[in-house]
PDB file of C-alpha atoms in Angstrom:
ATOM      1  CA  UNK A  30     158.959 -69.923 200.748  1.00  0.00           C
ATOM      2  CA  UNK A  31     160.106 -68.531 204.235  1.00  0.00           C
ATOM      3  CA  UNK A  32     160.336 -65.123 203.073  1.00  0.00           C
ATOM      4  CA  UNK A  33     156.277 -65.414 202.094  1.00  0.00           C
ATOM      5  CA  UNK A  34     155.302 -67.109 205.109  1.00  0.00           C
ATOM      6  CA  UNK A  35     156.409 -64.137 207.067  1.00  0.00           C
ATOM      7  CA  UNK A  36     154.870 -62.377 204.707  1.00  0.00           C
ATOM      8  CA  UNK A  37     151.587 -63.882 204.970  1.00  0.00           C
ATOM      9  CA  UNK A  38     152.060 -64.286 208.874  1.00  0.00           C
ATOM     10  CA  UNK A  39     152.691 -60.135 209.231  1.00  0.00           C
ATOM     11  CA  UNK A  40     149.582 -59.354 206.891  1.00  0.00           C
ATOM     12  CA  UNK A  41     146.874 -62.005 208.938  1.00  0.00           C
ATOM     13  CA  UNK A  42     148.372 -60.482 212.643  1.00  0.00           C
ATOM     14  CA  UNK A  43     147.569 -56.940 210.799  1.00  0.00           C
ATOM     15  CA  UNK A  44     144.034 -57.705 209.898  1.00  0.00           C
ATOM     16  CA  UNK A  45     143.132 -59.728 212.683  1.00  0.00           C
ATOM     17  CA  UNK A  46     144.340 -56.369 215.082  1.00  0.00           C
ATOM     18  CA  UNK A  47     142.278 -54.068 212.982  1.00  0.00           C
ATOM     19  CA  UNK A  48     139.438 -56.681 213.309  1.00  0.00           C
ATOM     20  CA  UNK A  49     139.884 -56.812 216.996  1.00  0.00           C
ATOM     21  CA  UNK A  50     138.892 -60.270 217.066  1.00  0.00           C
ATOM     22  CA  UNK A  51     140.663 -62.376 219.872  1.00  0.00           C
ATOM     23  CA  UNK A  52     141.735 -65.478 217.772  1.00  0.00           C
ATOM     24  CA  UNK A  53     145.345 -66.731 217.784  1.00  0.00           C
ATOM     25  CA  UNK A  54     146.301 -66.982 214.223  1.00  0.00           C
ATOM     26  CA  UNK A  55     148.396 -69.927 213.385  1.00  0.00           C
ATOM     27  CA  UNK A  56     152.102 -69.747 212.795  1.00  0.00           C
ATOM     28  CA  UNK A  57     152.977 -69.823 209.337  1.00  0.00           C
ATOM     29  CA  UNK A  58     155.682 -72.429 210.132  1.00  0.00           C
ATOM     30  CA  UNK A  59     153.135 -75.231 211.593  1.00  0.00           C
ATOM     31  CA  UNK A  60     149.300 -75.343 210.592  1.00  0.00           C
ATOM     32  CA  UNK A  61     149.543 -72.942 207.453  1.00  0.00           C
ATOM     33  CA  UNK A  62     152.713 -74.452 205.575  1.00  0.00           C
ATOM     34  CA  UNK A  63     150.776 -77.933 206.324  1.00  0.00           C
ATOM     35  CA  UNK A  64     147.420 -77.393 204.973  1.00  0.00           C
ATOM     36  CA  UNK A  65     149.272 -75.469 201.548  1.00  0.00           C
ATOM     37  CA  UNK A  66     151.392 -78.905 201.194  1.00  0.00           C
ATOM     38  CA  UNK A  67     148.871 -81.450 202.165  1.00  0.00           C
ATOM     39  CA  UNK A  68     145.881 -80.277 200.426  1.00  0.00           C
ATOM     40  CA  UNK A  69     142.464 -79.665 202.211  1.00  0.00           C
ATOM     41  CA  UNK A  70     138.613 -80.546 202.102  1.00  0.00           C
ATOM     42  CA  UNK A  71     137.389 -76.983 201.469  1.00  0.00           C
ATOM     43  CA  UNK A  72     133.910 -78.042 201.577  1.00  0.00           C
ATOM     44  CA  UNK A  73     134.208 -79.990 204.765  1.00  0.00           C
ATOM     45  CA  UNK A  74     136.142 -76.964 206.521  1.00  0.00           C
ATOM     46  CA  UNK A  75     133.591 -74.686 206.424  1.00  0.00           C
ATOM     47  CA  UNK A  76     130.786 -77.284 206.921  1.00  0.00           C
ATOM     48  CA  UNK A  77     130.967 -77.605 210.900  1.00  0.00           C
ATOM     49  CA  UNK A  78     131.577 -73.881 211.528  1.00  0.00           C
ATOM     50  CA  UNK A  79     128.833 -72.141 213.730  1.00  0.00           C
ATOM     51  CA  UNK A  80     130.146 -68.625 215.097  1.00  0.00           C
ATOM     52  CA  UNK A  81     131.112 -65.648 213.707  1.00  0.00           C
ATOM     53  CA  UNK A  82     135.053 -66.135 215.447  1.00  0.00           C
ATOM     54  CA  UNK A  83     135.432 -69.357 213.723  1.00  0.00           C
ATOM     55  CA  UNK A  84     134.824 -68.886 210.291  1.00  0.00           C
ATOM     56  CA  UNK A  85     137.004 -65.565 210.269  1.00  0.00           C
ATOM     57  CA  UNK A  86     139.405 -68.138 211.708  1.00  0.00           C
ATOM     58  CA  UNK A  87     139.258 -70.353 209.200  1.00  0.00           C
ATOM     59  CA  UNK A  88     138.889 -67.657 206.196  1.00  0.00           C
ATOM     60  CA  UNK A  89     142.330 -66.270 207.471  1.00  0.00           C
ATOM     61  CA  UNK A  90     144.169 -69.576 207.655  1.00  0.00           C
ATOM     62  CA  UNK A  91     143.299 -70.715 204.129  1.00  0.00           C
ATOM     63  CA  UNK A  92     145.556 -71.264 201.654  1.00  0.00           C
ATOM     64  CA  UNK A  93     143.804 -69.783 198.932  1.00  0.00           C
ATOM     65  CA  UNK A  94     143.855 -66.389 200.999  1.00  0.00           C
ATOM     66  CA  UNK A  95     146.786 -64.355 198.750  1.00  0.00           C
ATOM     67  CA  UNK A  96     148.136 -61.321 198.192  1.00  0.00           C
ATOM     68  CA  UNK A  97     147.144 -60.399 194.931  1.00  0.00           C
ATOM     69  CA  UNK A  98     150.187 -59.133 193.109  1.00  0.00           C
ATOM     70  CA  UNK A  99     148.554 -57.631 190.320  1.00  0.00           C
ATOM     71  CA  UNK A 100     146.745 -55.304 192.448  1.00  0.00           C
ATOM     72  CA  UNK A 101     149.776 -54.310 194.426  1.00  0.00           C
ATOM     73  CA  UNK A 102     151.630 -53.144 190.874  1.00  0.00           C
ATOM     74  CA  UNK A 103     148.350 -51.378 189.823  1.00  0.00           C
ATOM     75  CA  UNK A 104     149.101 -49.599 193.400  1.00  0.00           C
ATOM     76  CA  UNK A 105     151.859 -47.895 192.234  1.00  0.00           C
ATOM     77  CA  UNK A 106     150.205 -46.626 189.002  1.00  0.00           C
ATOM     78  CA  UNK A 107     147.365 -45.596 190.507  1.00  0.00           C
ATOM     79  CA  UNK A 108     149.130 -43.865 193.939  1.00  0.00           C
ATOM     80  CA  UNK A 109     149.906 -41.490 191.362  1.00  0.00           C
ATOM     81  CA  UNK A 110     146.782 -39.916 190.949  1.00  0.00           C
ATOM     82  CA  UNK A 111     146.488 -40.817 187.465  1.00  0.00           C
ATOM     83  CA  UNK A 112     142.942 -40.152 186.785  1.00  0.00           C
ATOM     84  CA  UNK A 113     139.938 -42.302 184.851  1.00  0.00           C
ATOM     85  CA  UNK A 114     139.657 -41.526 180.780  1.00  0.00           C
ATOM     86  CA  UNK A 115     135.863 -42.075 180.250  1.00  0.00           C
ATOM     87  CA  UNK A 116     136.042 -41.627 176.378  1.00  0.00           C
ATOM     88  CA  UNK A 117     135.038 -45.436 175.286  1.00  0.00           C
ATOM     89  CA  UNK A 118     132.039 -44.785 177.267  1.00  0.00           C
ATOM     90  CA  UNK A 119     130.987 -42.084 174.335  1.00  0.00           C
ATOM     91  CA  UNK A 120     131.681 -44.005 171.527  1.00  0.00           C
ATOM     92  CA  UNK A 121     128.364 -44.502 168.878  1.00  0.00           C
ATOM     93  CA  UNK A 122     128.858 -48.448 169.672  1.00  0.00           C
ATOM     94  CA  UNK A 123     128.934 -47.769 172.884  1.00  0.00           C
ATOM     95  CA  UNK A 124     125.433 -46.051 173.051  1.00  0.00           C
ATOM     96  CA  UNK A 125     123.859 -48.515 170.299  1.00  0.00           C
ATOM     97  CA  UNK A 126     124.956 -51.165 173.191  1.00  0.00           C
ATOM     98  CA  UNK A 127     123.383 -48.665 176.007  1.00  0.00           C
ATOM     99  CA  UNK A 128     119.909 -48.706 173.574  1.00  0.00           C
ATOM    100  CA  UNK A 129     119.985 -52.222 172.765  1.00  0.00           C
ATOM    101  CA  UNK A 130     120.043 -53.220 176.882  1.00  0.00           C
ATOM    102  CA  UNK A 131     117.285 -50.891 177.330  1.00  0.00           C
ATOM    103  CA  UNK A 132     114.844 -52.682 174.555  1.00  0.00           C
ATOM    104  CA  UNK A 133     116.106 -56.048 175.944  1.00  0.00           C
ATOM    105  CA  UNK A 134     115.391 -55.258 179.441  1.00  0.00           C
ATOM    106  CA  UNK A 135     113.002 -52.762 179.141  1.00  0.00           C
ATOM    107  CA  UNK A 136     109.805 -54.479 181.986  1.00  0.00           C
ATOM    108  CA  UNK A 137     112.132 -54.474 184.544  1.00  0.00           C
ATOM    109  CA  UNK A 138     113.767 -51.168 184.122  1.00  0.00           C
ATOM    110  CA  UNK A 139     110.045 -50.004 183.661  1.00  0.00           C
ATOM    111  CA  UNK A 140     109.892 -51.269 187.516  1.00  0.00           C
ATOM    112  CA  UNK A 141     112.594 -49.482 188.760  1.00  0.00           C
ATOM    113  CA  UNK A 142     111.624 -46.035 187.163  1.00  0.00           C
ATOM    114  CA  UNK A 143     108.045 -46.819 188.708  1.00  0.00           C
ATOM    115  CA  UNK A 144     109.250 -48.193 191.759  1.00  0.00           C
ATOM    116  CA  UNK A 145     112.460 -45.713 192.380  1.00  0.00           C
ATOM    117  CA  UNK A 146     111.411 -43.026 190.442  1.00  0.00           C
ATOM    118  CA  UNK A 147     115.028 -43.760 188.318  1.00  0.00           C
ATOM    119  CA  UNK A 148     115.440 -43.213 184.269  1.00  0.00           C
ATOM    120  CA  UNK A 149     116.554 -46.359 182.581  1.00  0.00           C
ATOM    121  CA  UNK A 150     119.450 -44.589 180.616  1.00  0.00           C
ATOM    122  CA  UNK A 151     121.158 -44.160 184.534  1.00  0.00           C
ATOM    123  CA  UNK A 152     120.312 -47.562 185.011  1.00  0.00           C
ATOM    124  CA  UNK A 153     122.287 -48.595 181.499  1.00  0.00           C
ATOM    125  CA  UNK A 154     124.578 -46.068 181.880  1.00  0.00           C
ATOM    126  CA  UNK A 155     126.159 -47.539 185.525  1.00  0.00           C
ATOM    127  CA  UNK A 156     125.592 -51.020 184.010  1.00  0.00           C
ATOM    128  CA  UNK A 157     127.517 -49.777 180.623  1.00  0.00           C
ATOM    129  CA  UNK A 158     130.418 -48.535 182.471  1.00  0.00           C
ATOM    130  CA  UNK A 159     130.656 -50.842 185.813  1.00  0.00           C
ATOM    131  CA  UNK A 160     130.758 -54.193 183.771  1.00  0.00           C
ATOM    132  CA  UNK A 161     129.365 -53.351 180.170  1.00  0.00           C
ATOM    133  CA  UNK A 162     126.134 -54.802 181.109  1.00  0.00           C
ATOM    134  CA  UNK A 163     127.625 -58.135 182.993  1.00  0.00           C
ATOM    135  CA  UNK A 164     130.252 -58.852 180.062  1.00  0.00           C
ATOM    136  CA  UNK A 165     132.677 -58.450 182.194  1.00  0.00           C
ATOM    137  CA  UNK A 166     132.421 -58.918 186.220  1.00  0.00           C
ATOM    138  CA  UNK A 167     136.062 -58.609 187.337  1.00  0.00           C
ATOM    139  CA  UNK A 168     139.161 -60.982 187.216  1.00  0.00           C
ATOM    140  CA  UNK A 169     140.231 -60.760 191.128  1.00  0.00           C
ATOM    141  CA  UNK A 170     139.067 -62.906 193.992  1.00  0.00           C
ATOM    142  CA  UNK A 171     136.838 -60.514 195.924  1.00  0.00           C
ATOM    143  CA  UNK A 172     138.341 -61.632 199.395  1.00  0.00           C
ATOM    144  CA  UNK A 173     141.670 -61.302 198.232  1.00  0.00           C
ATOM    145  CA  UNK A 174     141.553 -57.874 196.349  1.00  0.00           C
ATOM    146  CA  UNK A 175     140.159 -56.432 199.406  1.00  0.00           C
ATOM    147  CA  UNK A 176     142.671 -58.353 201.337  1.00  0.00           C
ATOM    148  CA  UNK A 177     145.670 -56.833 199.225  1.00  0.00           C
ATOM    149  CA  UNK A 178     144.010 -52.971 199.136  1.00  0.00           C
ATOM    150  CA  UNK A 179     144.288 -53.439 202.677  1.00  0.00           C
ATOM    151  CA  UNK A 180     147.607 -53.756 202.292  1.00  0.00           C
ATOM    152  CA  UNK A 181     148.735 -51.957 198.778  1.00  0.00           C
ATOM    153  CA  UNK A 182     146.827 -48.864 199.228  1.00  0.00           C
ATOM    154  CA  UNK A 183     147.995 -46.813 202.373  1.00  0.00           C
ATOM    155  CA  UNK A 184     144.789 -44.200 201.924  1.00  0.00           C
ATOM    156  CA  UNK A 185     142.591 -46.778 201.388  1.00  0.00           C
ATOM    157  CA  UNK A 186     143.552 -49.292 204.302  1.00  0.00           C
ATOM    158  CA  UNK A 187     141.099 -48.633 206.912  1.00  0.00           C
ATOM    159  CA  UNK A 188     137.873 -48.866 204.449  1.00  0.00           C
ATOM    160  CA  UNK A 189     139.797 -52.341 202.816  1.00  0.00           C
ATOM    161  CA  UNK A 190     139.452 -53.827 206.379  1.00  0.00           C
ATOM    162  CA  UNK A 191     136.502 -52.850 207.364  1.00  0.00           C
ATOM    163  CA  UNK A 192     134.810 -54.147 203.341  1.00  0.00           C
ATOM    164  CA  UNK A 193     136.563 -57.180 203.795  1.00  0.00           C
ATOM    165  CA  UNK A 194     134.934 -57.457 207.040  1.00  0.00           C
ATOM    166  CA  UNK A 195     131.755 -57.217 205.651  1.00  0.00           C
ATOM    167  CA  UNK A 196     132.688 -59.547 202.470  1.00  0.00           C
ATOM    168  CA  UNK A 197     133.852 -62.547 204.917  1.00  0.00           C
ATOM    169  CA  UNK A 198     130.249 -61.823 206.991  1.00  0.00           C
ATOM    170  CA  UNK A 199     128.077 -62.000 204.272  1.00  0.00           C
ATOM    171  CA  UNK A 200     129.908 -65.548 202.848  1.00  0.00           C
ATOM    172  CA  UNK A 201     128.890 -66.212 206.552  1.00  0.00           C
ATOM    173  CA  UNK A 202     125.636 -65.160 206.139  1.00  0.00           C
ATOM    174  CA  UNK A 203     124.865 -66.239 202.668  1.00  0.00           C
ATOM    175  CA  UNK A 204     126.497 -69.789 202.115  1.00  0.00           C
ATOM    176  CA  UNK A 205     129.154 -68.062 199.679  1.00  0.00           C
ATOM    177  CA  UNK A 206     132.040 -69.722 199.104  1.00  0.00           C
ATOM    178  CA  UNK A 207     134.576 -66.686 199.665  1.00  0.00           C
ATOM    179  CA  UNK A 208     136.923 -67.552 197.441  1.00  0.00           C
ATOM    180  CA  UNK A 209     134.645 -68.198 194.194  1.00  0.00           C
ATOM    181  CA  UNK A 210     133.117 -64.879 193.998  1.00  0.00           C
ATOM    182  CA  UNK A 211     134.893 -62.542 191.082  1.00  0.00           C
ATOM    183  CA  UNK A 212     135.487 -58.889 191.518  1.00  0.00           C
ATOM    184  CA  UNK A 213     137.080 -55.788 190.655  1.00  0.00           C
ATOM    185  CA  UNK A 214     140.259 -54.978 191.524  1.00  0.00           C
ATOM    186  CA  UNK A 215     138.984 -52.908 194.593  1.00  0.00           C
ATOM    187  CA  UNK A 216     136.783 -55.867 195.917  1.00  0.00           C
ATOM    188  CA  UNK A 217     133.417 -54.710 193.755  1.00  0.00           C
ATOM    189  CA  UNK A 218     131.471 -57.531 192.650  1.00  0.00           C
ATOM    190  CA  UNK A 219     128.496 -58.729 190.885  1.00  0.00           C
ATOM    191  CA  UNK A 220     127.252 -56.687 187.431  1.00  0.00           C
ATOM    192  CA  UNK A 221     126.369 -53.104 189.560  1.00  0.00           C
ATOM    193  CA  UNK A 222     129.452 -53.914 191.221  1.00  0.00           C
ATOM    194  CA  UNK A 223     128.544 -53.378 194.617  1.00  0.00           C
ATOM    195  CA  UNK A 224     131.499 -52.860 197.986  1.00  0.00           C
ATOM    196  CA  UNK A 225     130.639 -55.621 200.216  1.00  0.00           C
ATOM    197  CA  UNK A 226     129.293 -52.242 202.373  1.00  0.00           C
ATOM    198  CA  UNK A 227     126.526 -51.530 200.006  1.00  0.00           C
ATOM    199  CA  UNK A 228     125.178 -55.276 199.828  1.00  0.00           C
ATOM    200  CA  UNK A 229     122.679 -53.833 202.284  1.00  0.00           C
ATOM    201  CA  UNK A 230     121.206 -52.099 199.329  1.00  0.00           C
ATOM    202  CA  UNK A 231     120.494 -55.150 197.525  1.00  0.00           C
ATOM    203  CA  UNK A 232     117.025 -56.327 196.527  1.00  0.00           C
ATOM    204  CA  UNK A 233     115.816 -59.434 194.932  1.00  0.00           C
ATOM    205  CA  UNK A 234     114.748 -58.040 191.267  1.00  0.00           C
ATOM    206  CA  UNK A 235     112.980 -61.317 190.158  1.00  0.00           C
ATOM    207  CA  UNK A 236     111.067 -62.612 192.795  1.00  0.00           C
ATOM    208  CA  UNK A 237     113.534 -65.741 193.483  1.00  0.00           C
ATOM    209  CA  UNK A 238     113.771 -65.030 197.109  1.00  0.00           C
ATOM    210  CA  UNK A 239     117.615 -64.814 196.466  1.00  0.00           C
ATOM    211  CA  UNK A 240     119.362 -61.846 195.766  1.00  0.00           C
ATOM    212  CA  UNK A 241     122.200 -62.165 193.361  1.00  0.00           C
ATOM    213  CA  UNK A 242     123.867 -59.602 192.385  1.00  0.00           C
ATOM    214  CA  UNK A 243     125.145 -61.650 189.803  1.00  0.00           C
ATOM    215  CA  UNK A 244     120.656 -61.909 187.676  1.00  0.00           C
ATOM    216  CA  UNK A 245     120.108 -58.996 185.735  1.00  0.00           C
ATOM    217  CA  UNK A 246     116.921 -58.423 187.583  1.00  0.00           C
ATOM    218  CA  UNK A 247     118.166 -58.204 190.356  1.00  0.00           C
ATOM    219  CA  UNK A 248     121.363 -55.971 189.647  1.00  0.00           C
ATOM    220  CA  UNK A 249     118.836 -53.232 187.744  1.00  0.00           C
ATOM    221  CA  UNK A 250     116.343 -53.390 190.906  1.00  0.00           C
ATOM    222  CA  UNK A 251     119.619 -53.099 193.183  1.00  0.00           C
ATOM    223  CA  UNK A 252     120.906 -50.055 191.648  1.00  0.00           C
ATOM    224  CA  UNK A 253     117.602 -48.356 191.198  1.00  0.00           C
ATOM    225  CA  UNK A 254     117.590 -48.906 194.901  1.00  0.00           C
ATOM    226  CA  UNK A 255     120.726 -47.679 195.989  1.00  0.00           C
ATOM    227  CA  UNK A 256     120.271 -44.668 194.350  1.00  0.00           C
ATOM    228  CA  UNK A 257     116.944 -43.751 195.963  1.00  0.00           C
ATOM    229  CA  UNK A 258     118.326 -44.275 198.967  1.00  0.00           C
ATOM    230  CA  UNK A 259     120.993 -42.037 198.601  1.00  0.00           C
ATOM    231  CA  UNK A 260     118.624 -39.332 197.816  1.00  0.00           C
ATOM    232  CA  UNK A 261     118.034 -39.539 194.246  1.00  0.00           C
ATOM    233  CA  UNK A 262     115.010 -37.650 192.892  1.00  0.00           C
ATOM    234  CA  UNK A 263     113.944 -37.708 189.563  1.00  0.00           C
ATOM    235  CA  UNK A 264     113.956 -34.415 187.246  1.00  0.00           C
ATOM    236  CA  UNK A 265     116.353 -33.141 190.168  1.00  0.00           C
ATOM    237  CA  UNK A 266     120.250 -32.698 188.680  1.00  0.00           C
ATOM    238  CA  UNK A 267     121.339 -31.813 191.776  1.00  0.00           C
ATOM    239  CA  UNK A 268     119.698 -34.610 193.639  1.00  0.00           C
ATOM    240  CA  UNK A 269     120.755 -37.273 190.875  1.00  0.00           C
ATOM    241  CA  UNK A 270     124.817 -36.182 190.885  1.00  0.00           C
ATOM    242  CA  UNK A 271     124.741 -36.440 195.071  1.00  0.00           C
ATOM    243  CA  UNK A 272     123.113 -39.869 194.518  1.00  0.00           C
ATOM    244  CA  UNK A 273     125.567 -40.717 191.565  1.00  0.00           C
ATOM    245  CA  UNK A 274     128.370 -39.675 193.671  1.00  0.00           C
ATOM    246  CA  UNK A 275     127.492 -41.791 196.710  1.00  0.00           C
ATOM    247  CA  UNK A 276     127.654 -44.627 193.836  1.00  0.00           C
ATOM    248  CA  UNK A 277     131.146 -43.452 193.150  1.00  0.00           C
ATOM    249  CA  UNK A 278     133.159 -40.704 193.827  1.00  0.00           C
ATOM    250  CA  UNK A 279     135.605 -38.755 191.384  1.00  0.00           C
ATOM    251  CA  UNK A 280     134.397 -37.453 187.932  1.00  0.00           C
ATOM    252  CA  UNK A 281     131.975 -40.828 187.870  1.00  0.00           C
ATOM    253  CA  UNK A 282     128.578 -39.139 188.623  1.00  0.00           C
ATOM    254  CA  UNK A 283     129.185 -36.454 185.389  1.00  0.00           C
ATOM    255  CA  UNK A 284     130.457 -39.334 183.145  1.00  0.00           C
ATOM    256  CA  UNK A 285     126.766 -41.448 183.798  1.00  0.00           C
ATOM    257  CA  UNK A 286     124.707 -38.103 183.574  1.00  0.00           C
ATOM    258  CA  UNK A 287     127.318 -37.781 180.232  1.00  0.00           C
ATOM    259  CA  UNK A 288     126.007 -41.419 179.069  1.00  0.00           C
ATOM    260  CA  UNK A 289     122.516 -41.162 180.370  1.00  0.00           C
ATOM    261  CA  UNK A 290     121.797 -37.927 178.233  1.00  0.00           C
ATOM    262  CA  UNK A 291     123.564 -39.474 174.990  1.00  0.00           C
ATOM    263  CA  UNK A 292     120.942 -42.264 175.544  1.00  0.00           C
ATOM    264  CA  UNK A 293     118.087 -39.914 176.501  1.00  0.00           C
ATOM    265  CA  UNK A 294     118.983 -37.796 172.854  1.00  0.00           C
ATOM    266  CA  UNK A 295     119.072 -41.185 171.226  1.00  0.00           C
ATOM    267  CA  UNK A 296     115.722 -43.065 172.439  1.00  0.00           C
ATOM    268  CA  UNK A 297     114.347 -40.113 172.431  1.00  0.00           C
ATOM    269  CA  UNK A 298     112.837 -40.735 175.936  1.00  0.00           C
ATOM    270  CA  UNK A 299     111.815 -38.733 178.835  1.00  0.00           C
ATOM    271  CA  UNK A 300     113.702 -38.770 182.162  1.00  0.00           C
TER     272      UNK A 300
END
């Protein structure tokens, strides 16, 4: 237990320096041991904050902030350079699944293309191979994966901060609950699985006046939007890989284009 106090203590004074927020963290021998025995009021805690300096306060001194040990062994695996095999993306179920969300969802994927000027097979395509259309949303806390990248990943430290920077102010912002939200194991959540970063992106899809990235409509508007932001142009391969790779980097813009034609060949649909 003393061993992962220090632990814990070493990784909060870390983020809090590359925060450069003047808070005094609390010693892992005192406040932080107590509230992990006693128990704690989460709902309560977070009810009275009002600044910005206080809730990151509070976000680093709870409990349920943890290293997320998975993620640190998928660190060593993946420090390798072991690269992403897209094959199950190719597979005939795989595109029957690609043509069925495109029937199913077809009016608001009709908005997007007439709205973004974006093809609904990219649209099913990143849906297809981010969460297979919302089947599957991650199975890390968001502010902890980010928390443990941070941490785990030496080359992708700096960006981990700063995303989990951006995760805690949007719970801020939003009324999230920071620990409740699911993600990948690099801290992308909802079905586009969005970085924290790109939340700016975000659109409400279904006329709520909410945007959750978590409704369909809104994840299919979200991406459409990202993508024409990034530059995307329709009937423009060049323009449509640069947008695809601001999505994701790596060989991820020629496996959707991959996917996206596959679809294309099977509805037999225009881009």
């Amino acid at each position: 237990m003393k061993r992962i106090a220090i632990q814990i203590a070493c990784a909060v004074f870390f983020f809090f320096l590359s925060f450069k927020l003047t808070i005094r963290t609390p010693a892992p021998s005192d406040k932080r041991v107590k509230i992990m025995n006693g128990g704690i009021d989460y709902a309560a805690k977070y009810a009275g904050i009002k600044t910005r300096r206080e809730y990151f306060a509070a976000v680093f001194s709870d409990p349920r902030l943890q290293i997320d040990s998975g993620i640190v062994k998928m660190a060593k695996s993946r420090n390798k350079g072991k690269g992403i095999n897209y094959q199950f993306l190719y597979t005939e179920s795989s595109i029957q699944a690609g043509k069925r969300f495109i029937e199913d969802r077809g009016e608001v994927l009709e908005k997007v293309r007439q709205k973004y000027g974006v093809s609904p097979n990219f649209i099913a395509a990143i849906l297809r191979l981010e969460t297979n259309f919302g089947s599957f949303i991650g199975n890390h806390l968001a502010v902890n994966a980010l928390y443990t990248v941070g941490l785990a990943y030496p080359k992708k430290s700096r960006d981990a901060r700063r995303q989990l920077n951006s995760f805690i102010d949007l719970s801020r912002k939003y009324g999230w609950d920071p620990f409740s939200i699911k993600s990948s194991w690099a801290g992308a959540f909802g079905i586009p699985q969005f970085m924290p970063g790109s939340f700016a992106y975000a659109v409400d899809g279904n006329g709520d006046g909410v945007i959750d990235l978590f409704n369909m409509d809104d994840a299919v508007m979200s991406a459409g939007n990202f993508l024409k932001i990034h530059g995307w142009r329709n009937n423009d391969p060049l323009a449509e890989k640069n947008a695809l790779r601001s999505y994701n980097r790596g060989s991820y813009a020629d496996a959707i284009i991959k996917y996206a034609a596959m679809l294309k060949k099977n509805n037999k649909q225009t881009r």
